[in-house]
mmCIF file of C-alpha atoms and ligand atoms in Angstrom:
data_model
loop_
_atom_site.group_PDB
_atom_site.id
_atom_site.type_symbol
_atom_site.label_atom_id
_atom_site.label_comp_id
_atom_site.label_asym_id
_atom_site.label_seq_id
_atom_site.Cartn_x
_atom_site.Cartn_y
_atom_site.Cartn_z
ATOM 1 C CA MET W 218 -19.597 -13.119 -14.487
ATOM 2 C CA VAL W 219 -19.793 -10.642 -11.647
ATOM 3 C CA SER W 220 -16.827 -9.798 -9.434
ATOM 4 C CA LEU W 221 -17.351 -10.432 -5.725
ATOM 5 C CA TYR W 222 -15.686 -7.056 -5.114
ATOM 6 C CA ASP W 223 -18.224 -5.171 -7.271
ATOM 7 C CA GLN W 224 -21.014 -4.412 -4.818
ATOM 8 C CA THR W 225 -23.315 -2.719 -7.352
ATOM 9 C CA ALA W 226 -23.132 -5.607 -9.814
ATOM 10 C CA LEU W 227 -23.542 -8.105 -6.980
ATOM 11 C CA GLU W 228 -26.726 -6.400 -5.806
ATOM 12 C CA ALA W 229 -28.116 -6.519 -9.348
ATOM 13 C CA LEU W 230 -27.239 -10.223 -9.517
ATOM 14 C CA ARG W 231 -28.859 -10.853 -6.147
ATOM 15 C CA LYS W 232 -32.096 -9.276 -7.368
ATOM 16 C CA ARG W 233 -32.001 -11.207 -10.627
ATOM 17 C CA LEU W 234 -31.494 -14.518 -8.796
ATOM 18 C CA ARG W 235 -34.011 -13.472 -6.085
ATOM 19 C CA LEU W 236 -31.533 -14.240 -3.339
ATOM 20 C CA ASP W 237 -31.910 -13.308 0.314
ATOM 21 C CA PRO W 238 -29.471 -10.396 1.004
ATOM 22 C CA ARG W 239 -28.033 -12.493 3.838
ATOM 23 C CA VAL W 240 -26.708 -15.010 1.304
ATOM 24 C CA ILE W 241 -24.452 -12.432 -0.381
ATOM 25 C CA ARG W 242 -23.426 -10.984 2.990
ATOM 26 C CA LYS W 243 -22.441 -14.441 4.208
ATOM 27 C CA VAL W 244 -20.379 -15.288 1.124
ATOM 28 C CA ARG W 245 -18.523 -11.963 1.261
ATOM 29 C CA SER W 246 -17.947 -12.254 4.987
ATOM 30 C CA ILE W 247 -16.370 -15.733 4.774
ATOM 31 C CA PHE W 248 -14.298 -14.730 1.747
ATOM 32 C CA LEU W 249 -13.188 -11.238 2.809
ATOM 33 C CA ARG W 250 -12.895 -11.566 6.576
ATOM 34 C CA SER W 251 -12.129 -15.202 7.315
ATOM 35 C CA PHE W 252 -10.021 -15.578 4.141
ATOM 36 C CA ALA W 253 -11.401 -19.100 3.950
ATOM 37 C CA GLY W 254 -11.499 -19.314 0.147
ATOM 38 C CA SER W 255 -14.292 -19.557 -2.409
ATOM 39 C CA VAL W 256 -15.214 -23.201 -1.741
ATOM 40 C CA GLN W 257 -15.869 -22.572 1.931
ATOM 41 C CA ALA W 258 -17.618 -19.287 1.156
ATOM 42 C CA LEU W 259 -20.055 -21.139 -1.119
ATOM 43 C CA GLU W 260 -20.511 -23.969 1.381
ATOM 44 C CA SER W 261 -21.616 -21.406 3.977
ATOM 45 C CA VAL W 262 -24.878 -20.683 2.128
ATOM 46 C CA PRO W 263 -27.960 -22.892 1.485
ATOM 47 C CA GLU W 264 -27.215 -25.715 -0.940
ATOM 48 C CA ALA W 265 -29.911 -24.539 -3.356
ATOM 49 C CA ASN W 266 -28.115 -21.213 -3.928
ATOM 50 C CA ARG W 267 -24.641 -22.635 -4.559
ATOM 51 C CA PRO W 268 -24.804 -23.609 -8.271
ATOM 52 C CA ASP W 269 -26.142 -20.171 -9.327
ATOM 53 C CA LEU W 270 -23.514 -18.333 -7.297
ATOM 54 C CA ALA W 271 -20.679 -20.590 -8.447
ATOM 55 C CA GLU W 272 -21.667 -19.931 -12.048
ATOM 56 C CA ALA W 273 -22.270 -16.182 -11.782
ATOM 57 C CA VAL W 274 -19.659 -14.907 -9.305
ATOM 58 C CA ARG W 275 -15.949 -14.446 -9.993
ATOM 59 C CA PHE W 276 -14.077 -14.625 -6.703
ATOM 60 C CA HIS W 277 -10.509 -13.876 -7.753
ATOM 61 C CA GLU W 278 -9.355 -11.150 -10.148
ATOM 62 C CA LEU W 279 -5.698 -12.098 -10.205
ATOM 63 C CA GLU W 280 -3.846 -15.263 -11.050
ATOM 64 C CA LEU W 281 -1.127 -16.041 -8.526
ATOM 65 C CA ALA W 282 1.796 -16.773 -10.864
ATOM 66 C CA GLU W 283 4.529 -17.310 -8.288
ATOM 67 C CA SER W 284 5.429 -16.880 -4.603
ATOM 68 C CA ARG W 285 8.982 -16.250 -3.441
ATOM 69 C CA HIS W 286 9.963 -16.566 0.189
ATOM 70 C CA SER W 287 12.848 -14.806 1.872
ATOM 71 C CA VAL W 288 15.386 -17.069 3.529
ATOM 72 C CA ARG W 289 16.480 -14.159 5.758
ATOM 73 C CA ASP W 290 13.266 -12.816 7.219
ATOM 74 C CA GLY W 291 9.493 -13.237 7.215
ATOM 75 C CA ALA W 292 8.787 -11.716 3.810
ATOM 76 C CA SER W 293 7.164 -13.316 0.785
ATOM 77 C CA LYS W 294 6.717 -11.738 -2.608
ATOM 78 C CA LEU W 295 3.560 -12.655 -4.492
ATOM 79 C CA LEU W 296 3.703 -12.239 -8.267
ATOM 80 C CA PHE W 297 0.329 -11.895 -9.959
ATOM 81 C CA LYS W 298 -0.912 -11.822 -13.520
ATOM 82 C CA THR W 299 -3.895 -9.587 -14.243
ATOM 83 C CA ARG W 300 -6.631 -10.712 -16.611
ATOM 84 C CA ASP W 301 -5.053 -8.591 -19.397
ATOM 85 C CA GLY W 302 -1.650 -10.201 -18.851
ATOM 86 C CA GLN W 303 0.106 -7.493 -16.797
ATOM 87 C CA SER W 304 2.413 -8.432 -13.918
ATOM 88 C CA ILE W 305 2.053 -6.936 -10.461
ATOM 89 C CA GLU W 306 3.525 -7.732 -7.073
ATOM 90 C CA SER W 307 2.528 -7.658 -3.418
ATOM 91 C CA VAL W 308 4.629 -8.395 -0.365
ATOM 92 C CA ILE W 309 3.595 -10.261 2.777
ATOM 93 C CA LEU W 310 5.458 -9.153 5.886
ATOM 94 C CA ARG W 311 5.319 -11.459 8.878
ATOM 95 C CA ILE W 312 6.483 -10.287 12.258
ATOM 96 C CA ALA W 313 7.220 -12.408 15.279
ATOM 97 C CA THR W 314 4.068 -11.430 17.215
ATOM 98 C CA GLY W 315 2.008 -13.135 14.511
ATOM 99 C CA ARG W 316 0.483 -9.881 13.271
ATOM 100 C CA SER W 317 1.118 -9.690 9.594
ATOM 101 C CA SER W 318 0.852 -7.060 6.893
ATOM 102 C CA VAL W 319 0.451 -6.975 3.172
ATOM 103 C CA CYS W 320 1.995 -4.284 1.023
ATOM 104 C CA VAL W 321 -0.233 -3.869 -2.036
ATOM 105 C CA SER W 322 0.240 -2.277 -5.455
ATOM 106 C CA SER W 323 -2.118 0.341 -6.876
ATOM 107 C CA GLN W 324 -0.730 0.515 -10.451
ATOM 108 C CA THR W 325 1.099 -1.793 -12.858
ATOM 109 C CA GLY W 326 4.131 0.530 -12.749
ATOM 110 C CA CYS W 327 4.549 4.172 -11.854
ATOM 111 C CA ALA W 328 4.703 7.367 -13.882
ATOM 112 C CA ALA W 329 6.519 9.210 -11.100
ATOM 113 C CA GLY W 330 9.890 7.825 -12.223
ATOM 114 C CA CYS W 331 11.717 8.312 -8.927
ATOM 115 C CA LEU W 332 15.458 7.966 -9.382
ATOM 116 C CA PHE W 333 15.885 5.253 -6.770
ATOM 117 C CA CYS W 334 12.908 3.018 -7.600
ATOM 118 C CA ALA W 335 12.662 -0.022 -9.867
ATOM 119 C CA THR W 336 8.902 0.390 -10.335
ATOM 120 C CA GLY W 337 9.368 3.860 -11.829
ATOM 121 C CA ARG W 338 11.247 2.342 -14.775
ATOM 122 C CA LEU W 339 8.374 0.216 -16.024
ATOM 123 C CA LYS W 340 6.524 1.331 -19.128
ATOM 124 C CA GLY W 341 2.846 1.077 -20.014
ATOM 125 C CA VAL W 342 1.497 1.981 -16.614
ATOM 126 C CA ARG W 343 -2.173 1.459 -15.927
ATOM 127 C CA ASN W 344 -4.271 1.852 -12.823
ATOM 128 C CA LEU W 345 -5.363 -1.295 -11.051
ATOM 129 C CA THR W 346 -9.098 -1.762 -10.625
ATOM 130 C CA THR W 347 -10.592 -1.812 -7.143
ATOM 131 C CA ALA W 348 -11.054 -5.571 -7.547
ATOM 132 C CA GLU W 349 -7.383 -6.051 -8.471
ATOM 133 C CA ILE W 350 -6.311 -4.050 -5.428
ATOM 134 C CA LEU W 351 -8.588 -5.957 -3.069
ATOM 135 C CA ASP W 352 -7.723 -9.371 -4.488
ATOM 136 C CA GLN W 353 -4.100 -8.806 -3.436
ATOM 137 C CA VAL W 354 -5.393 -8.440 0.138
ATOM 138 C CA VAL W 355 -7.487 -11.597 -0.104
ATOM 139 C CA ARG W 356 -4.672 -13.658 -1.627
ATOM 140 C CA ALA W 357 -2.313 -12.549 1.143
ATOM 141 C CA GLY W 358 -4.996 -13.193 3.762
ATOM 142 C CA GLU W 359 -5.555 -16.708 2.402
ATOM 143 C CA ALA W 360 -1.824 -17.491 2.371
ATOM 144 C CA LEU W 361 -1.479 -16.309 5.975
ATOM 145 C CA ALA W 362 -4.636 -18.132 7.110
ATOM 146 C CA GLY W 363 -3.071 -21.330 5.755
ATOM 147 C CA GLU W 364 -0.173 -20.754 8.194
ATOM 148 C CA GLY W 365 -2.486 -20.050 11.131
ATOM 149 C CA ARG W 366 -1.690 -16.334 10.944
ATOM 150 C CA ARG W 367 -4.042 -13.398 10.723
ATOM 151 C CA LEU W 368 -3.645 -10.551 8.252
ATOM 152 C CA ARG W 369 -3.728 -7.393 10.336
ATOM 153 C CA ASN W 370 -2.457 -4.461 8.267
ATOM 154 C CA VAL W 371 -2.823 -3.325 4.672
ATOM 155 C CA VAL W 372 -0.293 -0.778 3.446
ATOM 156 C CA PHE W 373 -0.367 0.921 0.048
ATOM 157 C CA MET W 374 3.389 0.972 -0.474
ATOM 158 C CA GLY W 375 3.706 -1.387 -3.430
ATOM 159 C CA MET W 376 3.933 -0.556 -7.121
ATOM 160 C CA GLY W 377 2.488 2.815 -8.110
ATOM 161 C CA GLU W 378 1.531 6.145 -6.604
ATOM 162 C CA PRO W 379 -1.824 5.439 -4.895
ATOM 163 C CA PHE W 380 -3.141 8.978 -5.485
ATOM 164 C CA HIS W 381 -2.645 8.579 -9.249
ATOM 165 C CA ASN W 382 -5.395 5.981 -8.922
ATOM 166 C CA GLU W 383 -7.437 7.923 -6.429
ATOM 167 C CA ASP W 384 -10.980 6.786 -7.301
ATOM 168 C CA ASN W 385 -10.143 3.094 -7.134
ATOM 169 C CA LEU W 386 -7.990 3.636 -4.029
ATOM 170 C CA PHE W 387 -10.868 5.326 -2.225
ATOM 171 C CA THR W 388 -13.369 2.647 -3.293
ATOM 172 C CA ALA W 389 -10.932 -0.007 -2.034
ATOM 173 C CA LEU W 390 -10.480 1.822 1.286
ATOM 174 C CA ARG W 391 -14.270 2.000 1.692
ATOM 175 C CA GLN W 392 -14.492 -1.795 1.315
ATOM 176 C CA LEU W 393 -11.481 -2.378 3.569
ATOM 177 C CA GLU W 394 -13.016 -0.277 6.342
ATOM 178 C CA GLY W 395 -16.677 -1.122 5.711
ATOM 179 C CA ALA W 396 -18.732 -3.405 7.941
ATOM 180 C CA ASP W 397 -20.043 -5.014 4.719
ATOM 181 C CA GLY W 398 -16.480 -5.581 3.520
ATOM 182 C CA PHE W 399 -13.212 -6.467 5.252
ATOM 183 C CA HIS W 400 -14.129 -4.448 8.358
ATOM 184 C CA LEU W 401 -10.555 -3.403 9.171
ATOM 185 C CA SER W 402 -9.980 -0.421 11.402
ATOM 186 C CA GLY W 403 -8.431 2.622 9.713
ATOM 187 C CA ARG W 404 -5.559 2.238 12.207
ATOM 188 C CA HIS W 405 -4.562 -0.868 10.282
ATOM 189 C CA LEU W 406 -4.587 0.833 6.882
ATOM 190 C CA LEU W 407 -1.804 3.052 5.575
ATOM 191 C CA VAL W 408 -1.484 4.998 2.326
ATOM 192 C CA SER W 409 2.020 6.023 1.288
ATOM 193 C CA THR W 410 2.393 8.852 -1.217
ATOM 194 C CA LEU W 411 5.147 10.948 -2.699
ATOM 195 C CA GLY W 412 3.101 13.885 -1.367
ATOM 196 C CA ILE W 413 0.278 15.320 -3.487
ATOM 197 C CA PRO W 414 -1.252 18.055 -1.308
ATOM 198 C CA ASP W 415 -4.810 18.137 -2.790
ATOM 199 C CA ALA W 416 -5.139 14.364 -2.649
ATOM 200 C CA ILE W 417 -3.872 14.304 0.955
ATOM 201 C CA SER W 418 -6.620 16.779 1.840
ATOM 202 C CA ARG W 419 -9.252 14.590 0.166
ATOM 203 C CA LEU W 420 -7.970 11.512 2.038
ATOM 204 C CA SER W 421 -8.080 13.474 5.302
ATOM 205 C CA ARG W 422 -11.700 14.477 4.676
ATOM 206 C CA GLY W 423 -12.941 11.105 3.433
ATOM 207 C CA PHE W 424 -10.867 8.741 5.566
ATOM 208 C CA PRO W 425 -9.756 10.547 8.714
ATOM 209 C CA GLY W 426 -8.884 7.263 10.449
ATOM 210 C CA VAL W 427 -6.631 5.869 7.702
ATOM 211 C CA GLY W 428 -2.889 6.329 8.219
ATOM 212 C CA LEU W 429 -0.809 8.477 5.900
ATOM 213 C CA ALA W 430 2.882 8.187 5.079
ATOM 214 C CA VAL W 431 4.675 10.813 2.991
ATOM 215 C CA SER W 432 7.865 9.992 1.102
ATOM 216 C CA LEU W 433 9.601 13.273 1.815
ATOM 217 C CA HIS W 434 13.193 12.044 1.458
ATOM 218 C CA SER W 435 14.549 15.589 1.489
ATOM 219 C CA ALA W 436 13.345 18.897 2.932
ATOM 220 C CA ARG W 437 15.488 20.663 0.326
ATOM 221 C CA GLN W 438 13.282 21.349 -2.699
ATOM 222 C CA GLU W 439 16.088 20.989 -5.212
ATOM 223 C CA MET W 440 17.225 17.593 -3.936
ATOM 224 C CA ARG W 441 13.650 16.371 -3.604
ATOM 225 C CA ASP W 442 12.986 17.354 -7.225
ATOM 226 C CA THR W 443 16.144 15.542 -8.323
ATOM 227 C CA LEU W 444 15.152 12.347 -6.548
ATOM 228 C CA MET W 445 11.457 12.550 -7.450
ATOM 229 C CA PRO W 446 11.092 14.645 -10.623
ATOM 230 C CA LEU W 447 7.307 14.759 -10.395
ATOM 231 C CA THR W 448 7.371 16.617 -7.073
ATOM 232 C CA ARG W 449 8.360 19.853 -8.857
ATOM 233 C CA ARG W 450 4.624 20.380 -9.265
ATOM 234 C CA TRP W 451 4.033 20.580 -5.539
ATOM 235 C CA PRO W 452 6.256 22.966 -3.593
ATOM 236 C CA LEU W 453 7.284 21.812 -0.129
ATOM 237 C CA ALA W 454 5.288 24.657 1.455
ATOM 238 C CA GLU W 455 2.022 23.275 0.002
ATOM 239 C CA LEU W 456 2.862 19.791 1.186
ATOM 240 C CA ARG W 457 3.596 21.083 4.676
ATOM 241 C CA GLN W 458 0.200 22.833 4.765
ATOM 242 C CA ALA W 459 -1.613 19.602 3.795
ATOM 243 C CA ILE W 460 0.194 17.720 6.593
ATOM 244 C CA LEU W 461 -0.698 20.460 9.061
ATOM 245 C CA GLU W 462 -4.369 20.140 8.115
ATOM 246 C CA ARG W 463 -4.167 16.383 8.487
ATOM 247 C CA ASN W 464 -2.701 16.835 11.980
ATOM 248 C CA LYS W 465 -5.834 18.800 12.931
ATOM 249 C CA SER W 466 -7.845 15.549 12.782
ATOM 250 C CA GLY W 467 -5.546 14.269 15.536
ATOM 251 C CA GLN W 468 -3.583 12.043 13.171
ATOM 252 C CA PRO W 469 0.201 12.103 13.118
ATOM 253 C CA VAL W 470 1.797 11.536 9.712
ATOM 254 C CA MET W 471 4.653 9.182 8.974
ATOM 255 C CA ILE W 472 7.503 10.958 7.198
ATOM 256 C CA GLU W 473 9.757 8.648 5.203
ATOM 257 C CA ILE W 474 13.359 9.578 4.521
ATOM 258 C CA LEU W 475 15.404 7.394 2.202
ATOM 259 C CA MET W 476 18.954 7.498 3.517
ATOM 260 C CA LEU W 477 21.242 8.276 0.579
ATOM 261 C CA ASP W 478 24.915 8.994 0.916
ATOM 262 C CA GLY W 479 25.638 12.715 0.452
ATOM 263 C CA MET W 480 22.124 13.356 -0.892
ATOM 264 C CA THR W 481 19.730 13.142 2.048
ATOM 265 C CA ASP W 482 21.964 12.344 5.029
ATOM 266 C CA THR W 483 24.258 15.374 5.510
ATOM 267 C CA PRO W 484 24.230 17.732 8.519
ATOM 268 C CA ALA W 485 22.596 20.343 6.232
ATOM 269 C CA ASP W 486 19.832 17.810 5.451
ATOM 270 C CA LEU W 487 19.228 17.256 9.142
ATOM 271 C CA VAL W 488 18.924 21.007 9.767
ATOM 272 C CA ALA W 489 16.577 21.513 6.777
ATOM 273 C CA LEU W 490 14.465 18.551 7.891
ATOM 274 C CA THR W 491 14.105 19.555 11.547
ATOM 275 C CA GLU W 492 13.188 23.113 10.512
ATOM 276 C CA TRP W 493 10.613 21.884 7.996
ATOM 277 C CA LEU W 494 9.074 19.439 10.480
ATOM 278 C CA SER W 495 8.928 21.939 13.311
ATOM 279 C CA GLY W 496 5.320 22.323 14.492
ATOM 280 C CA LEU W 497 4.077 19.163 12.734
ATOM 281 C CA ALA W 498 2.896 15.972 14.485
ATOM 282 C CA VAL W 499 5.007 13.379 12.719
ATOM 283 C CA HIS W 500 6.872 10.136 13.134
ATOM 284 C CA VAL W 501 10.023 10.029 11.046
ATOM 285 C CA ASN W 502 11.017 6.716 9.532
ATOM 286 C CA LEU W 503 14.538 6.400 8.121
ATOM 287 C CA ILE W 504 14.673 3.890 5.283
ATOM 288 C CA PRO W 505 17.909 2.167 4.282
ATOM 289 C CA TYR W 506 18.442 2.167 0.522
ATOM 290 C CA ASN W 507 17.863 -1.161 -1.206
ATOM 291 C CA PRO W 508 19.811 -0.996 -4.461
ATOM 292 C CA PRO W 509 17.869 -2.271 -7.463
ATOM 293 C CA PHE W 510 19.502 -5.260 -9.127
ATOM 294 C CA GLY W 511 21.171 -4.379 -12.400
ATOM 295 C CA ALA W 512 23.295 -1.645 -13.876
ATOM 296 C CA GLY W 513 23.049 2.108 -13.978
ATOM 297 C CA GLU W 514 22.405 2.819 -10.316
ATOM 298 C CA ALA W 515 25.959 3.527 -9.231
ATOM 299 C CA ALA W 516 25.260 7.266 -8.828
ATOM 300 C CA ILE W 517 23.137 6.477 -5.807
ATOM 301 C CA LYS W 518 24.587 4.895 -2.715
ATOM 302 C CA GLY W 519 22.993 4.125 0.608
ATOM 303 C CA SER W 520 24.156 5.888 3.778
ATOM 304 C CA SER W 521 26.547 4.079 6.087
ATOM 305 C CA GLU W 522 25.232 2.523 9.298
ATOM 306 C CA SER W 523 27.006 5.139 11.411
ATOM 307 C CA THR W 524 25.509 8.016 9.381
ATOM 308 C CA VAL W 525 22.002 6.588 9.761
ATOM 309 C CA SER W 526 22.533 6.224 13.520
ATOM 310 C CA ALA W 527 23.829 9.805 13.827
ATOM 311 C CA PHE W 528 20.902 11.158 11.753
ATOM 312 C CA LEU W 529 18.447 9.234 13.919
ATOM 313 C CA ALA W 530 20.065 10.561 17.099
ATOM 314 C CA GLY W 531 19.932 14.118 15.689
ATOM 315 C CA LEU W 532 16.193 13.840 15.019
ATOM 316 C CA LYS W 533 15.533 12.489 18.503
ATOM 317 C CA LYS W 534 17.650 15.216 20.056
ATOM 318 C CA ALA W 535 15.534 17.775 18.198
ATOM 319 C CA GLY W 536 12.462 16.250 19.872
ATOM 320 C CA PHE W 537 11.023 14.145 17.024
ATOM 321 C CA LYS W 538 9.774 10.573 17.218
ATOM 322 C CA ALA W 539 12.027 8.727 14.850
ATOM 323 C CA THR W 540 12.833 5.120 13.980
ATOM 324 C CA ARG W 541 14.858 3.232 11.455
ATOM 325 C CA ARG W 542 13.016 0.856 9.129
ATOM 326 C CA TYR W 543 14.324 -2.633 8.773
ATOM 327 C CA SER W 544 13.142 -3.509 5.269
ATOM 328 C CA LEU W 545 12.230 -7.142 4.864
ATOM 329 C CA GLY W 546 12.627 -9.194 1.725
ATOM 330 C CA SER W 547 15.691 -7.558 0.156
ATOM 331 C CA ASP W 548 16.986 -11.000 -0.896
ATOM 332 C CA ILE W 549 13.870 -11.615 -3.032
ATOM 333 C CA GLY W 550 13.552 -8.094 -4.507
ATOM 334 C CA ALA W 551 10.619 -7.368 -2.202
ATOM 335 C CA ALA W 552 12.050 -4.520 -0.134
ATOM 336 C CA CYS W 553 11.100 -0.847 -0.493
ATOM 337 C CA GLY W 554 11.908 0.433 -4.009
ATOM 338 C CA GLN W 555 12.672 -3.015 -5.414
ATOM 339 C CA LEU W 556 9.275 -4.116 -6.672
ATOM 340 C CA ALA W 557 8.962 -4.967 -10.351
ATOM 341 C CA GLN W 558 12.440 -6.435 -10.675
ATOM 342 C CA ARG W 559 12.971 -9.747 -12.334
HETATM 343 S S1 SF4 G 861 8.984 5.378 -5.270
HETATM 344 FE FE1 SF4 G 861 6.754 5.212 -5.379
HETATM 345 S S2 SF4 G 861 6.137 7.093 -6.462
HETATM 346 FE FE2 SF4 G 861 8.336 6.829 -6.878
HETATM 347 S S3 SF4 G 861 8.483 5.641 -8.810
HETATM 348 FE FE3 SF4 G 861 8.528 4.167 -7.116
HETATM 349 S S4 SF4 G 861 6.390 3.529 -6.856
HETATM 350 FE FE4 SF4 G 861 6.371 5.469 -8.030
#
């Protein structure tokens, strides 16, 4: 069978079945843009073509194993099984205006092993295929369409470091942006990375319209390396240069700071951060810490409300755009840093 997300294989199938190109375009459009499901996608084409397509095309890559819905806010966690039996998760975020987002995973775990993140503790990490990435978007889109909502934003903030799966990430972005795919504006796409300078440059060149978020967490190299051991490879100066280059395309960059008591929230952290950010076009997002369930995390504590407020005020006073993130889904293990928990 041929995956609907594999455009090369689909074209070969189309030629073999001698189908009008409009037939494939129609099926993909109904499935990827209207999120109307495979039955409706097949019903949109001439009756004579339906049996061949139904037999030869695989619409979904992932099995939806379970959905969990927050009782506190508009978040739902979708738990998927891949065809080789791995578990991955996506999160649907609904906001009151009706515009909704999906936070997708790019790997089955993460080799970065950040101190504060549940995903980084999983073993046997593999990259998700382009089809597995895109099927998370379609599944979320279908769930939202069933509620009369429209999926608006796709953010790569789920399990994995997206740039460790760069080829499949870029192929997925091409389909998300493409007129022959999901046709979403780059403004509605966001890639969040721990900050790999070369990969940021390649994203800037290939996808200038797609948003970028950098998990900086600390502008002090030593603390950053403690929190995210992998970042030792990329000194803060190189990261700053990549952000500066990105700014040249007119794009501000979101800087994420996880607010950790005594680690990232002290007056010295604020000074280091404002100095490091000086001259960059950025929006700083302060993220409250969502403790993973389970033992062994006591060394890390989230900042108090008053410390977060003071840090936010300090950034604004220094002239930076800054906001505090209200993470949704913490009661279902769907908030930032909690994915992959059972
Ligand atoms: S925070 Fe991101 S980069 Fe770090 S371990 Fe978790 S998923 Fe990987």
